[in-house]
Coordinates of C-alpha atoms in Angstrom, one line a residue:
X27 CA -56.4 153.1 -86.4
X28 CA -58.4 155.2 -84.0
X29 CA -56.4 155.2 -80.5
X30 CA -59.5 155.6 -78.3
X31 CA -63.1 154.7 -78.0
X32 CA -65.5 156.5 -76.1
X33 CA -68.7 154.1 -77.3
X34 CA -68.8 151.0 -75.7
X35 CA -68.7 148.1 -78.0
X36 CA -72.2 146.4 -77.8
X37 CA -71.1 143.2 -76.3
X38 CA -68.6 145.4 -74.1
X39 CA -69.0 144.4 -70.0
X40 CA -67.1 146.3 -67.5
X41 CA -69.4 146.0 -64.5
X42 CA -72.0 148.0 -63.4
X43 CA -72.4 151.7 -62.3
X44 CA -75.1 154.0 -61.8
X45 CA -74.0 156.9 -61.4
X46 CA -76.4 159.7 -61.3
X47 CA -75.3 163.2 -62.8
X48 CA -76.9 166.5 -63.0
X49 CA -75.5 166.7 -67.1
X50 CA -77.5 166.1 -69.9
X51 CA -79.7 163.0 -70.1
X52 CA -77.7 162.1 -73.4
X53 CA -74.3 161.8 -71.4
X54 CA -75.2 159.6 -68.1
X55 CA -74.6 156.1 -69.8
X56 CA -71.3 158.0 -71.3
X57 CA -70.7 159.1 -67.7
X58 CA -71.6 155.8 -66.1
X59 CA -69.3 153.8 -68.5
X60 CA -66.2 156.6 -67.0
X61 CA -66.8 155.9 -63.3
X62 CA -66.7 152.2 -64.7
X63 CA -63.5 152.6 -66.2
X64 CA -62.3 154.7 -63.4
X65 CA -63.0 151.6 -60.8
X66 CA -61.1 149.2 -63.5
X67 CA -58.0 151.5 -63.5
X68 CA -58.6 151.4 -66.8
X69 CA -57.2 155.5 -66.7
X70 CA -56.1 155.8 -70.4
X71 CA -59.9 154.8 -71.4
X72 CA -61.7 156.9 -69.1
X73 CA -59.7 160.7 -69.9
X74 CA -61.2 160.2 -73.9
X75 CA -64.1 159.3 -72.5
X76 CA -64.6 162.0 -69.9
X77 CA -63.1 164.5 -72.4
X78 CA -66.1 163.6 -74.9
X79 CA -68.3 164.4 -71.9
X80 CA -67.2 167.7 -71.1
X81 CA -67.3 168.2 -75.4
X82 CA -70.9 167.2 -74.9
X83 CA -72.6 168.8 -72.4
X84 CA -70.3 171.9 -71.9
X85 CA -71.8 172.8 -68.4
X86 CA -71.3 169.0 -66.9
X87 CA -69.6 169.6 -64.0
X88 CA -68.4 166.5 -63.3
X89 CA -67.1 165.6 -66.4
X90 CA -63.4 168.1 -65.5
X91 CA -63.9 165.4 -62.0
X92 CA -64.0 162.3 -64.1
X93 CA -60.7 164.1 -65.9
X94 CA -58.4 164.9 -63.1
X95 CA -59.9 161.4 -61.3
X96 CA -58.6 159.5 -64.7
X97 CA -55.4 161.0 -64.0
X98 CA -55.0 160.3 -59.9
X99 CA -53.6 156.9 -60.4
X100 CA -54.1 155.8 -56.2
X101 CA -52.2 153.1 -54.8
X102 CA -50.5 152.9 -58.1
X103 CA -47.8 155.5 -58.3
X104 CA -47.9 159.1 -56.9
X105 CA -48.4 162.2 -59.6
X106 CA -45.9 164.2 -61.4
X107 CA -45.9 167.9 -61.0
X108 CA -47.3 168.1 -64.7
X109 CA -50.2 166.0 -63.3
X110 CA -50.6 168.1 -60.6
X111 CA -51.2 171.0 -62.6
X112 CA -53.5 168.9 -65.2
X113 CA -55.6 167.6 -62.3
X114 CA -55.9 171.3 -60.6
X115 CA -56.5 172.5 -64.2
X116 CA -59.7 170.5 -64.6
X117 CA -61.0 170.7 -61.0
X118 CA -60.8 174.8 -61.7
X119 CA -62.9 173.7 -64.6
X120 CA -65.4 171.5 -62.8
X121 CA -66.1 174.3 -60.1
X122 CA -66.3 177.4 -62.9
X123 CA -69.6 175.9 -64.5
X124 CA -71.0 175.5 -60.6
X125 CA -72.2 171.6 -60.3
X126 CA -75.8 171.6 -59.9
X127 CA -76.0 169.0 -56.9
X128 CA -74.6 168.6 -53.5
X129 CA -73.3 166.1 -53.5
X130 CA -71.6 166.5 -56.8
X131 CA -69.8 169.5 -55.0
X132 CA -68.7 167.4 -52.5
X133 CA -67.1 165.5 -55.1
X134 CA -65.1 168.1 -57.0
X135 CA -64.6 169.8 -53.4
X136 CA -63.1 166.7 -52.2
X137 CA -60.3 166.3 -55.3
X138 CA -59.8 169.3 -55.4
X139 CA -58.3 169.1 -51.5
X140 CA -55.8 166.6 -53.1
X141 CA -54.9 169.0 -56.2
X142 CA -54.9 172.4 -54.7
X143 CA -51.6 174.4 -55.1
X144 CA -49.5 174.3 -51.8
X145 CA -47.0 172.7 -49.8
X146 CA -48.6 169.9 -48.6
X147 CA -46.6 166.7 -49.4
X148 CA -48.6 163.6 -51.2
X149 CA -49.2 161.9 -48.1
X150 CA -50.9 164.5 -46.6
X151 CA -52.9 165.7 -49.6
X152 CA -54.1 161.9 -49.7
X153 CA -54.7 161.7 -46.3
X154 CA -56.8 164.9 -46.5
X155 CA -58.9 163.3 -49.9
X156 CA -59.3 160.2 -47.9
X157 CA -61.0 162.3 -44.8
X158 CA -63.4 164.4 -47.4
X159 CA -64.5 161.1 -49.1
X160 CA -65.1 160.0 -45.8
X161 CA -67.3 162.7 -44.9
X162 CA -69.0 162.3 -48.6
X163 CA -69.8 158.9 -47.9
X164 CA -71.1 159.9 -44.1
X165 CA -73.5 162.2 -45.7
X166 CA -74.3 160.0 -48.6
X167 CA -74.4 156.5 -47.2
X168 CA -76.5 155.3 -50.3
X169 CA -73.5 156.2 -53.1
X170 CA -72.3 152.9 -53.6
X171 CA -69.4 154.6 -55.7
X172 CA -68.9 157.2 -52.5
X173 CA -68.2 154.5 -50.6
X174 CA -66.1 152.6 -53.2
X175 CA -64.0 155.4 -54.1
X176 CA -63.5 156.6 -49.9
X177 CA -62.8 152.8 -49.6
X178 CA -59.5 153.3 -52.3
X179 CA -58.8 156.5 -50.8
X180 CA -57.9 154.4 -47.5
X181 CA -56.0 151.8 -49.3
X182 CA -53.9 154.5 -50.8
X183 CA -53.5 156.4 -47.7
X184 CA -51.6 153.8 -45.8
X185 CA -48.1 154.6 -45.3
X186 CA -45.2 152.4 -47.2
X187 CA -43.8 150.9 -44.3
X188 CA -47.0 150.0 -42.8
X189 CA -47.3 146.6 -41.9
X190 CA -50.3 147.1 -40.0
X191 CA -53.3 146.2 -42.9
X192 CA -55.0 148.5 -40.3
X193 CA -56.2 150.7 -43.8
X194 CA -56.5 147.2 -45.4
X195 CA -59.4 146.2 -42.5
X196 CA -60.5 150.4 -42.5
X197 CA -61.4 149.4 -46.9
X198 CA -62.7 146.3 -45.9
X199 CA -65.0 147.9 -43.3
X200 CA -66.5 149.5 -46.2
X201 CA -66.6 147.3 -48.6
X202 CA -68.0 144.2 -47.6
X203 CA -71.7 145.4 -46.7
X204 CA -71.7 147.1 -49.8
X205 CA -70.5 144.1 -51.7
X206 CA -73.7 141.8 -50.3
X207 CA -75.9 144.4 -51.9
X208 CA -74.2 145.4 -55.1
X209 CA -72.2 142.3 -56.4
X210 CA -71.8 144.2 -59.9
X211 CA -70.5 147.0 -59.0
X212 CA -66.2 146.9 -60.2
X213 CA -65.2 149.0 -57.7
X214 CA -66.2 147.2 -55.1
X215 CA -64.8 143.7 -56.2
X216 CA -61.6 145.0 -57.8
X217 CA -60.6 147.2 -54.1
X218 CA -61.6 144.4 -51.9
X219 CA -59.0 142.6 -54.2
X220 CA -56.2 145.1 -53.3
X221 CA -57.1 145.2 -49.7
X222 CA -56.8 141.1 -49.1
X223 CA -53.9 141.0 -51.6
X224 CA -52.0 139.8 -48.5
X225 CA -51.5 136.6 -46.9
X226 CA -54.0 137.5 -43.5
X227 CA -56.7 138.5 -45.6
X228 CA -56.4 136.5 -48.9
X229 CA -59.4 134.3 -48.1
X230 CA -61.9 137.0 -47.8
X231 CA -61.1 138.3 -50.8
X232 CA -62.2 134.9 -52.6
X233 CA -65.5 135.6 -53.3
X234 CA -64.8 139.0 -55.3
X235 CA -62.0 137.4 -56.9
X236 CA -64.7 134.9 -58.5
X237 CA -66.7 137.9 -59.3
X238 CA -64.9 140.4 -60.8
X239 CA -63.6 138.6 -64.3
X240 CA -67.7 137.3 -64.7
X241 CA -69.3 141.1 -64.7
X242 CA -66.1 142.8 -66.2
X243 CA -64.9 140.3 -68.8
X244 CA -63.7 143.4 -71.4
X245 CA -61.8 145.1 -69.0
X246 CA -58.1 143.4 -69.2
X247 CA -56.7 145.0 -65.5
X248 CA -60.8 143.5 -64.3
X249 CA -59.7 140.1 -65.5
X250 CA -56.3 139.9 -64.3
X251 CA -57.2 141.1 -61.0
X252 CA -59.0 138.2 -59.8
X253 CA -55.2 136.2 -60.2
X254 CA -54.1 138.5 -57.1
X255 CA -56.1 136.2 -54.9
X256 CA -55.8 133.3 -56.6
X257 CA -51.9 133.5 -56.5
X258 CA -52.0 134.4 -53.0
X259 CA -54.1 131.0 -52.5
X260 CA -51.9 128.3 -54.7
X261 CA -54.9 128.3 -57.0
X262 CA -53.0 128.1 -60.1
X263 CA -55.4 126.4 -62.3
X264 CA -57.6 130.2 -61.8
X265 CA -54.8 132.1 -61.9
X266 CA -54.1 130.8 -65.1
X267 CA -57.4 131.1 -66.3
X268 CA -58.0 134.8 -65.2
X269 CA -54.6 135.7 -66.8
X270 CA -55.2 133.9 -70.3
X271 CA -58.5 135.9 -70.1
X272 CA -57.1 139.0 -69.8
X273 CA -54.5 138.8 -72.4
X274 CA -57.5 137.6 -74.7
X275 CA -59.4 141.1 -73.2
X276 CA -56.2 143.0 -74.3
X277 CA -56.0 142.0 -77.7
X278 CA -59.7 142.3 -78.2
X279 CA -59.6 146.1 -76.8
X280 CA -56.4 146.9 -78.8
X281 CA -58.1 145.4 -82.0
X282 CA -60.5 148.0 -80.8
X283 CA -58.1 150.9 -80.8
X284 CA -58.1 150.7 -76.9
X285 CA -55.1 150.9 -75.1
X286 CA -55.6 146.9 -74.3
X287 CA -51.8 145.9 -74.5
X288 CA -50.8 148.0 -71.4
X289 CA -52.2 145.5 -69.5
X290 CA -50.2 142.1 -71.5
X291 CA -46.9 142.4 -69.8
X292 CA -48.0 142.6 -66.2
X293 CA -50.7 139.2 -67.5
X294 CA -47.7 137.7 -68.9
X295 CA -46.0 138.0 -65.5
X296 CA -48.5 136.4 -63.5
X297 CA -48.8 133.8 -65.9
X298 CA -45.4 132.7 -66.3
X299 CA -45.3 132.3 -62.8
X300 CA -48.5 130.3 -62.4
X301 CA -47.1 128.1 -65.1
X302 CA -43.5 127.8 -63.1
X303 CA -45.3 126.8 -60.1
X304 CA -48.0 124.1 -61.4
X305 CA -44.9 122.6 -63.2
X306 CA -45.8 123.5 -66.6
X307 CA -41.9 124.7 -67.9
X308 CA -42.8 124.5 -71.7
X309 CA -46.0 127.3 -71.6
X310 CA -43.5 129.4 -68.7
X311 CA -40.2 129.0 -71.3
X312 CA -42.9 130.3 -74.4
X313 CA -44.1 133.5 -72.5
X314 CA -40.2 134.1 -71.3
X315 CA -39.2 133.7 -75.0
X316 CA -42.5 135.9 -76.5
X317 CA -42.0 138.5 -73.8
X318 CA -39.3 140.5 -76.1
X319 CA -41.3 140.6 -79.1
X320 CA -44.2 141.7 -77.2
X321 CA -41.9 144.6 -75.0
X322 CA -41.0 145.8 -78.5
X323 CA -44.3 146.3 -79.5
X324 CA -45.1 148.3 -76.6
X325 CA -41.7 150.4 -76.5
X326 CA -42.5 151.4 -79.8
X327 CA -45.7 153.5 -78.8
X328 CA -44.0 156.3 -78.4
X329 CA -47.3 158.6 -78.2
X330 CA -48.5 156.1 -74.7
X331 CA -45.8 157.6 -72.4
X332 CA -46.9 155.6 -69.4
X333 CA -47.1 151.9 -71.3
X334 CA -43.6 152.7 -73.0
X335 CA -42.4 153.3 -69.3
X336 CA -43.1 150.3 -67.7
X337 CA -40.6 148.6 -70.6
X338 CA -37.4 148.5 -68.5
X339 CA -39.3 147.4 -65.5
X340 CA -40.4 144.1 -67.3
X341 CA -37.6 143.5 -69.7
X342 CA -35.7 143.2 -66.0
X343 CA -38.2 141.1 -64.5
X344 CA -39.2 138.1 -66.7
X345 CA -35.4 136.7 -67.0
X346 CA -35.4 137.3 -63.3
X347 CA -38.6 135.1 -62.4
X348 CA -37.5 132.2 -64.6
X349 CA -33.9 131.8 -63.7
X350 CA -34.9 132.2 -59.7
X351 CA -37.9 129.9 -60.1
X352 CA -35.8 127.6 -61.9
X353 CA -33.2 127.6 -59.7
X354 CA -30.4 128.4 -62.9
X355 CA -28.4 130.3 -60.0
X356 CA -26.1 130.6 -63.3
X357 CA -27.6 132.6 -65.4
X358 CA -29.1 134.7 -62.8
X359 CA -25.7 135.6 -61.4
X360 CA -24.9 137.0 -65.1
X361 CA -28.0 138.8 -65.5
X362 CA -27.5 142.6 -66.5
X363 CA -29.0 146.1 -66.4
X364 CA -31.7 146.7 -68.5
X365 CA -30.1 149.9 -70.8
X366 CA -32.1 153.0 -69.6
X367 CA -33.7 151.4 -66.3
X368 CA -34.1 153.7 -63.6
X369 CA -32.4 152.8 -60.5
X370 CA -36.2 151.7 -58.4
X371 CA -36.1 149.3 -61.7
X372 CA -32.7 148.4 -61.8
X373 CA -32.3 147.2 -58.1
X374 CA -34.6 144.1 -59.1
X375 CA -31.3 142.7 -61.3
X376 CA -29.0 143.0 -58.4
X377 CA -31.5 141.5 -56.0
X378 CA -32.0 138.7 -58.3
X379 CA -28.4 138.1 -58.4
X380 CA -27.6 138.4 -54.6
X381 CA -29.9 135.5 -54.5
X382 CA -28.0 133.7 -56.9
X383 CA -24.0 134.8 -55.7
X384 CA -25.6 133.3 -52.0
X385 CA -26.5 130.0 -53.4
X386 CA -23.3 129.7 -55.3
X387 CA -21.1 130.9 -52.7
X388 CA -19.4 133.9 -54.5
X389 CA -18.4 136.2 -52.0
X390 CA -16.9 139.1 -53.5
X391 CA -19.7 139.2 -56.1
X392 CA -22.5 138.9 -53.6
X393 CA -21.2 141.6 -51.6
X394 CA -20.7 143.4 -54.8
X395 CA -24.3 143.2 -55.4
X396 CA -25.1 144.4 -51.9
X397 CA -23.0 147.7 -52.5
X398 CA -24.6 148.1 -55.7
X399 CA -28.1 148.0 -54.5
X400 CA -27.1 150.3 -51.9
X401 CA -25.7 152.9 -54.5
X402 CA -29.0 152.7 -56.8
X403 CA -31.4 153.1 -53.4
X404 CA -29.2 156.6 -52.6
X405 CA -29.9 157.7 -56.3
X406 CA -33.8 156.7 -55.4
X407 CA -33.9 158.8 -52.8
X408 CA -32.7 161.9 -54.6
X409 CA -36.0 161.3 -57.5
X410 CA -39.5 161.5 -57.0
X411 CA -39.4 157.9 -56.7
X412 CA -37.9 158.8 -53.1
X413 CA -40.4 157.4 -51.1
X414 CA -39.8 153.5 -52.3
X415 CA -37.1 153.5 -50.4
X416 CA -38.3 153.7 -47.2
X417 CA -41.2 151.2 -47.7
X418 CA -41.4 147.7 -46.0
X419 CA -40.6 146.2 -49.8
X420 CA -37.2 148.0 -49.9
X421 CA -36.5 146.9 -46.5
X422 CA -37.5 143.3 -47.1
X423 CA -35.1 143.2 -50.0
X424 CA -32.5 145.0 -48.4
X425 CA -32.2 142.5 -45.9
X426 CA -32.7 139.7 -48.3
X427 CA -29.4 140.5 -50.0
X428 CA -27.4 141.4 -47.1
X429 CA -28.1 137.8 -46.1
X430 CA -27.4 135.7 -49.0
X431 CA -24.5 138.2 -49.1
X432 CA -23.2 136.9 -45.5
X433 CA -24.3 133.3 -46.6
X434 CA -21.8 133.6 -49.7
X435 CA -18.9 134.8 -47.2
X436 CA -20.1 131.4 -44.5
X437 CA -21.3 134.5 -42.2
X438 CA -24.4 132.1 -41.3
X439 CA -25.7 133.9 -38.5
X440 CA -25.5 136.7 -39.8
X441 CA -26.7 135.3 -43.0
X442 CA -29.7 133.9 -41.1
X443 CA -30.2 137.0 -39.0
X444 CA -30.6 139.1 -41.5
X445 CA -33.0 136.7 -43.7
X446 CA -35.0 135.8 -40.5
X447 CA -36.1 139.9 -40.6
X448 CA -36.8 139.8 -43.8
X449 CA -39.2 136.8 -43.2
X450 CA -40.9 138.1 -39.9
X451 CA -41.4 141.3 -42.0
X452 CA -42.4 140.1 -45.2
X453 CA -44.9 137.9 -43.4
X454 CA -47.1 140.6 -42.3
X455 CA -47.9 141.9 -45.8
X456 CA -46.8 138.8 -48.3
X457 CA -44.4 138.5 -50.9
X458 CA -43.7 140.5 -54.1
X459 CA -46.6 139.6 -56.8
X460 CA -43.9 137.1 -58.3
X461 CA -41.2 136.8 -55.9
X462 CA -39.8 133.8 -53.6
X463 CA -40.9 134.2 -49.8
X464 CA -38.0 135.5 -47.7
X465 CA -39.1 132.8 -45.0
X466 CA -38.6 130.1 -47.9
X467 CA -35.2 131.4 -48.5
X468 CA -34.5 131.0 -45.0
X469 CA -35.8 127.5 -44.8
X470 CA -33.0 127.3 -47.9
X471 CA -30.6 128.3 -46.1
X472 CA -31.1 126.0 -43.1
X473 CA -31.2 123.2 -45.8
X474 CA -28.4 124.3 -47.1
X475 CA -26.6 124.5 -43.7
X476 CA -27.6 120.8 -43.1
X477 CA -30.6 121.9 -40.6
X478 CA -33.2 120.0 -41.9
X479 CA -35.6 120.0 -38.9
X480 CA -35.2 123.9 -38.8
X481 CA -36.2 124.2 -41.9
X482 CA -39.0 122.0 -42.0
X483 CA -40.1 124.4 -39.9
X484 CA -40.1 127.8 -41.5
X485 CA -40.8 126.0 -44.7
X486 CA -44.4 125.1 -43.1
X487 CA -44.5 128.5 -42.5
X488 CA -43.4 129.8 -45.4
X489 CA -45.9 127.6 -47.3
X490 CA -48.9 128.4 -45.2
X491 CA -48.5 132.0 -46.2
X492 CA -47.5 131.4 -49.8
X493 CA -49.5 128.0 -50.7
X494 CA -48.6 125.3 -53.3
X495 CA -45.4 127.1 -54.5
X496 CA -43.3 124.4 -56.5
X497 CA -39.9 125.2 -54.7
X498 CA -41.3 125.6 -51.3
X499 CA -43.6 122.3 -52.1
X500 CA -40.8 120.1 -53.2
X501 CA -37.8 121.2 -50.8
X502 CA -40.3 120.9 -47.5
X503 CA -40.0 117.6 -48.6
X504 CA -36.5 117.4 -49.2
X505 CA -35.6 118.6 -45.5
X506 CA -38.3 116.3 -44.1
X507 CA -36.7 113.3 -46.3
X508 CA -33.1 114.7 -44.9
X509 CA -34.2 114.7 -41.1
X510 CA -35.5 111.4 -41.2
X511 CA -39.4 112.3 -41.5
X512 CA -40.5 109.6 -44.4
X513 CA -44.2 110.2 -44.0
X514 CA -44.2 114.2 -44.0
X515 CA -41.6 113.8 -46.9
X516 CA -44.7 112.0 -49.2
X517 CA -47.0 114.1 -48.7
X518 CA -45.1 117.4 -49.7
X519 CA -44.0 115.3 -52.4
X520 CA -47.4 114.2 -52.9
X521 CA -48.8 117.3 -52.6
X522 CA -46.6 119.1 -54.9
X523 CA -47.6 116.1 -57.9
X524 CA -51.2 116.9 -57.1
X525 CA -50.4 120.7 -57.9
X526 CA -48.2 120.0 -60.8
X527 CA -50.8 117.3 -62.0
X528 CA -48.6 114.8 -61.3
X529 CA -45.2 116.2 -63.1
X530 CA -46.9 115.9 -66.4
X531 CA -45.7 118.6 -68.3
X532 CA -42.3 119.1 -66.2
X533 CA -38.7 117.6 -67.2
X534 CA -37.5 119.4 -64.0
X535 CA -35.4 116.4 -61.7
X536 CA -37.5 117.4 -58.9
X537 CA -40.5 115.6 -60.6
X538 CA -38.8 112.7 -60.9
X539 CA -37.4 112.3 -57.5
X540 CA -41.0 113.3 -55.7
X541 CA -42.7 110.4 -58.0
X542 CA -40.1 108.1 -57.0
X543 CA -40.1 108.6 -53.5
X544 CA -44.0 108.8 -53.6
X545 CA -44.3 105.5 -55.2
X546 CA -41.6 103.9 -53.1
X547 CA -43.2 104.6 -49.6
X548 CA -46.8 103.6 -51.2
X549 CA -45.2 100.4 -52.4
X550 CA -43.6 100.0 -48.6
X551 CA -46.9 100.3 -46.8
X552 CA -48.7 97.2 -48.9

């Protein structure tokens, strides 16, 4: 089976681009379909197809860009020194045949400020990129893709413990004119997607969400996307939609020799979880138990380095979503260490049982997992992974344990001081893609503490950031029911049956306690 395709299939949509090169006639819709791949992040697709390019048309400049751009993976990760030296490689290559144009100098000129050889450390080479695209798009102000890639060059120059969206609102700036007058174009839905992927902004990125899986329906990360907003806005019916499409776009591009399966697990994710929260435990409990045969399948493709790598992360993080979202504090205090997981992977478990020891009161174990989190973020530092331990994510769970780690030892102001900074933290930039809010596991804890109107409270809050989430849905109405509030009680319970569509495919007690209460005080106002 061929492992690559550089002809698009002819019923093959990935958006469109126009984007004009001094190469060979023969080569722009070869080019165009790169920059296309480029905006979908669909990187191991556009290298073979920028490398048939440059095999091509031997003086196309810009085909050596399109190669070290396939392999500058922004807001994704941060490059290896062996990418470094690939990217470098083919920017030497893209200035030695002398680009014809301008402006595509200014392209290779500005990734190649990013790639140069020196000391500059990655957030100053992509701070640097991001000013030279800036410039690009100054002088250029008709290159939709200028001012989609200077757009992504802001998102990815924001600083991990920002919590400012002040880049977020810099992207948007960009974007949105751009988006009224080019509604095809992929890079323009799929980065106003990453810059509203956050509760503040979540609503504005609704109308690309909409857009991007109808003009990019082959690309699987294009399809997913669009569940990034959806999630973020409790609409799980779309969420589920956009990640069932995706998966389908996977298989279709791996029947194709693509590399379409890279893109399953992190589907799979979102889709369990869209399935936990709309109540439907049968589909969530099939993708949990298809998830292994499927993480074999992709561990065994040894020759795809960076799909095998991902393997650890999600054989750790599909037992931990189902067990917290189903509240089996259990099994999630017995999970273990994925074999071979590096430590930024391995901290998930422990976070996932901290949660757990809190609910159930073990002490020593939560504090346990605290110390052992601690010890794997001191052996992040030391890897080139370093710089996830001083974002705001690290700091949010940091504090999340620490609390249910005071909560286990009856420490409840501490327990709650600690959880309360996680919340007012986390709030500015939204939960994990697939985590619990921390200010709903605050409002847990109040419950828990046998403050009911306290938690009412944050679990208002907690719900207007993270709508129509199952757990924070049906225990708003629990603390409501327990401080004596019978008509806000109904309609959290209501409003969780209308998201669940009404319990129909959930065994969970909760379902049956909401319906009951529901019916009682309907039955009490005739």
């Amino acid at each position: 089976m061929k492992m690559h395709s550089t002809e698009s299939a002819p019923d093959e949509r990935l958006g469109t681009v126009s984007f004009s090169v001094s190469c060979a006639p023969a080569v722009q819709a070869s080019f165009n379909r790169g920059v296309a791949l480029l905006h979908d992040f669909w990187y191991q697709e556009a290298g073979p197809q920028f490398e048939q390019i440059a095999k091509a048309d031997p003086g196309c400049a810009m085909a050596h860009w399109g190669l070290a751009m396939s392999r500058f993976h922004q807001i994704w990760d941060r490059p290896d020194e062996a990418t470094m030296k690939f990217g470098w490689a083919e920017i030497q290559k893209a200035q030695a045949p002398h680009a014809k144009t301008s402006r595509e100098q200014e392209y290779i000129a500005a990734l190649a400020v990013f790639y140069k050889p020196g000391k500059q450390d990655y957030m100053a080479r992509i701070t640097a990129y991001a000013n030279a695209m800036g410039a690009l798009y100054k002088r250029h102000p008709d290159d939709v893709d200028a001012g989609a890639f200077y757009a992504l060059s802001l998102l990815a120059a924001g600083a991990p413990d920002d919590t400012s969206l002040r880049q977020n609102q810099r992207a948007m700036a960009v974007l949105t004119p751009l988006f009224a007058k080019y509604p095809d174009n992929p890079g323009l839905v799929h980065y106003i997607i990453h810059a509203c992927d956050n509760p503040a902004m979540a609503a504005d990125g609704l109308a690309a969400a909409q857009r991007y899986g109808v003009i990019a329906p082959s690309g699987p990360h294009a399809v997913h996307m669009s569940g990034h907003i959806f999630a973020r806005l409790g609409m799980w019916p779309e969420d589920i939609e956009s990640q069932l499409g995706s998966i389908a776009a996977s298989e279709a591009a791996e029947a194709r020799g693509e590399s379409g399966i890279m893109d399953e697990p992190h589907s799979y994710d979102f889709l369990m979880y869209a399935y936990l929260q709309s109540g439907q435990d049968a589909n969530a409990r099939g993708v949990l138990d298809k998830m292994p045969s499927v993480l074999d399948r992709l561990g065994s493709m040894g020759d795809r380095e960076y799909m095998t790598g991902m393997v650890p992360y999600y054989r750790s993080e599909f037992p931990v979503i189902y067990a917290l979202e189903m509240r089996d504090w259990q099994t999630a205090s017995t999970l273990k260490a994925v074999p071979g997981a590096p430590p930024q992977i391995e901290t998930q478990i422990w976070w996932a049982r901290a949660i757990s020891d809190g609910h159930l009161h073990h002490a020593e174990q939560a504090q346990a997992d605290l110390a052992k989190y601690d010890a794997l973020m001191v052996e992040v530092k030391k890897g080139r992974h370093a710089y996830e331990a001083d974002s705001t994510g690290a700091q949010i769970g940091r504090d999340e344990i620490a609390g249910w780690a005071a909560f286990a030892a009856n420490r409840q102001d501490e327990a709650l001081k600690d959880m309360r900074a996680a919340a007012d933290l986390q709030d500015k930039v939204g939960q994990g893609e697939v985590d619990i809010p921390a200010r709903e596991m605050l409002a847990d804890m109040l419950l828990e503490l046998h403050q009911p109107q306290q938690a009412l409270a944050e679990y208002r809050i907690a719900l207007k950031l993270s709508p129509n989430r199952f757990n924070g849905l049906y225990h708003a109405g629990e603390a409501a029911e327990a401080a004596g509030n019978k008509r806000a009680a109904a309609e959290f319970y209501a409003a969780l049956l209308k998201s669940t569509g009404n319990g129909a495919s959930s065994s969970r007690p909760e379902m049956a306690h909401a319906k009951n209460f529901v019916a009682s005080e309907q039955l009490a106002e005739k």
